[in-house]
Amino acid sequence: MASKLTKPGLLKNVVQRSYGAQAATQQTSYTLPQHQPQVTSLPSGVVVASQENNSPVSRVAVLFKAGSRYEGPNHLGASHMLRTCVGLGTNNTTAFSITRSLQQLGGSLEAEGGREHILYGLEVIRDNLDGGLELLGEVSTQPSFKTWEMKDNLRRVKTELALREPSTLALEMLHKAAFRNTGLANSIFVSDFRLGKLSSDMLKDYVAQTHQAGRMVVVGLGVDHSALVNYAKGLSVGAGDGPAGASVYGGGELRHESDAPISVIAVAGSGASLGSSDAAALAVAQHILGVGPSVKYGSNASSALAKAVAGSGGSGMASAVNISYSDAGLFGYFVVAESATADKVVRAAHSAVKGLKVTEAETAKGKTCVKAAIHMASESSGECLADMGLQALLLGKYNDPVAAAAAIDAVTPSAVDAALRKVFSGKLSMSVLGNANIGYLDQL
């Protein structure tokens, strides 16, 4: 039987395709236009920030100053409950309708928060952005907190509480010790004794107090700025600025004893707030001290804290902690060590931090690491959107990665040394989860 390839029709098609390939003209190269970030402040107090990144997927987020620091005695745990309720029914639609609509649009909703903010985020195909924005407006400004849905949601909250890592609990304890009974001491998680006690009316009241125009920011990537401004104007939120949630650094110690084989210890002093003159210097200091390995199964052995731990005679690891808020901050170190030798590791780490001699070479290395972290974070659209939103929410402006890197370049060894001395010459805070035989602050 003759091969099918010898049939005239098939051979003709092959020849035609060959001629077509030969005749194809060379494609000219082109570059997508670059757009600078845009920030607009509306008369209502809402801040809108965006950047066109030419992505086929758009990201939009609505942020409010509604984190745990703004919770009063009657609302403790409300911010955690709000985060877990995103996607449930609203005043105008049901949870099923939200889920089904997102599936049809090719999008997703998320919620995350901290001590100062709650973020409601949308990711959707650019062609379906209008439908996605309608859903985002529903979940962020029109929650209904139906009683039966709240009851079912408790199982999810309990699961989140059960899955918290010891390092997370140690940082929560550190904030409680550092800021005592002021706003930043409030946990970002609902307490066990508050489970089931936050009613629908309580949550609605918290939303009414915190979800206001003067406390709101709308940010977007891959969107038209003027369209985003119009969208922000149409969101249904009340006017006003809401509660202040002021905090004062106090310092102190909190310990939770256990017989766990691993202990977690955090020590910090009063750090730099966002936008302060010491913020860039402490960012460099953090990377000089060490922030953990950047290579899988690595140890970052050249950092000051890693060297201190290696020579301590104990077994564990340490990394620097640098947390900044709108009006306060924490800077120090974090230790995870075998309980039997944890005291040796903590003492070695403490001595390394307090006795750090900042050199020109170490400063240059630290600056390089900070700038690399800034630019690598900007490669993730999710991190870029969150950073833009937090800056707009807490500072009222946005400094892009280029501007942030320029601020790091201006840091000098003397500035790093002065910032460290300011932190560790004041009152410190400490949290211990595990071994109770670790020395107290005045013994380190």
Coordinates of N, CA and C in Angstrom, one line a residue, residues 65-71 115-116 183-184 209-210 212 215 241-247 326-327 394:
K65 N -8.1 51.4 57.9 CA -7.5 51.4 59.2 C -8.4 50.7 60.2
A66 N -8.4 49.4 60.2 CA -9.3 48.6 61.0 C -8.6 47.4 61.6
G67 N -7.3 47.5 61.8 CA -6.6 46.5 62.5 C -6.9 46.4 63.9
S68 N -6.2 45.4 64.6 CA -6.5 45.1 66.0 C -6.2 46.3 66.9
R69 N -5.3 47.2 66.6 CA -5.0 48.3 67.5 C -6.2 49.2 67.7
Y70 N -7.2 49.2 66.9 CA -8.3 50.0 67.0 C -9.5 49.3 67.7
E71 N -9.3 48.1 68.2 CA -10.3 47.4 68.9 C -10.4 47.9 70.4
R115 N -2.0 44.7 62.6 CA -2.4 45.6 63.8 C -3.0 46.9 63.3
E116 N -2.7 47.3 62.1 CA -3.2 48.6 61.7 C -4.1 48.6 60.5
G183 N -3.1 50.2 72.2 CA -3.6 49.5 71.0 C -2.8 48.5 70.3
L184 N -1.5 48.8 70.2 CA -0.6 47.8 69.5 C -0.4 46.5 70.3
Q209 N -17.5 51.9 62.7 CA -16.5 52.8 63.3 C -15.2 52.9 62.5
T210 N -14.9 51.9 61.8 CA -13.5 51.8 61.2 C -13.6 51.9 59.7
Q212 N -14.5 53.8 57.2 CA -15.0 55.2 56.9 C -14.0 55.8 55.8
R215 N -10.5 56.8 56.5 CA -9.6 55.7 56.9 C -9.5 54.7 55.8
D241 N -13.2 59.9 60.5 CA -11.9 59.4 60.7 C -11.9 58.2 61.7
G242 N -12.9 58.1 62.5 CA -13.0 57.0 63.4 C -12.0 57.1 64.6
P243 N -11.8 55.9 65.3 CA -10.9 55.9 66.5 C -9.5 56.0 66.1
A244 N -8.7 56.6 67.1 CA -7.3 56.9 66.8 C -6.4 55.7 67.1
G245 N -6.6 54.9 68.2 CA -5.8 53.8 68.5 C -4.4 54.1 68.9
A246 N -4.2 55.1 69.6 CA -2.8 55.5 70.0 C -2.1 54.5 70.9
S247 N -0.8 54.3 70.7 CA -0.1 53.4 71.5 C 1.2 54.0 72.1
S326 N 2.8 53.0 62.1 CA 2.7 54.4 61.7 C 3.3 55.4 62.7
D327 N 3.3 55.0 64.0 CA 3.8 55.8 65.1 C 4.7 55.1 66.0
L394 N -1.1 54.6 55.5 CA -0.4 55.0 56.8 C 0.4 56.3 56.6

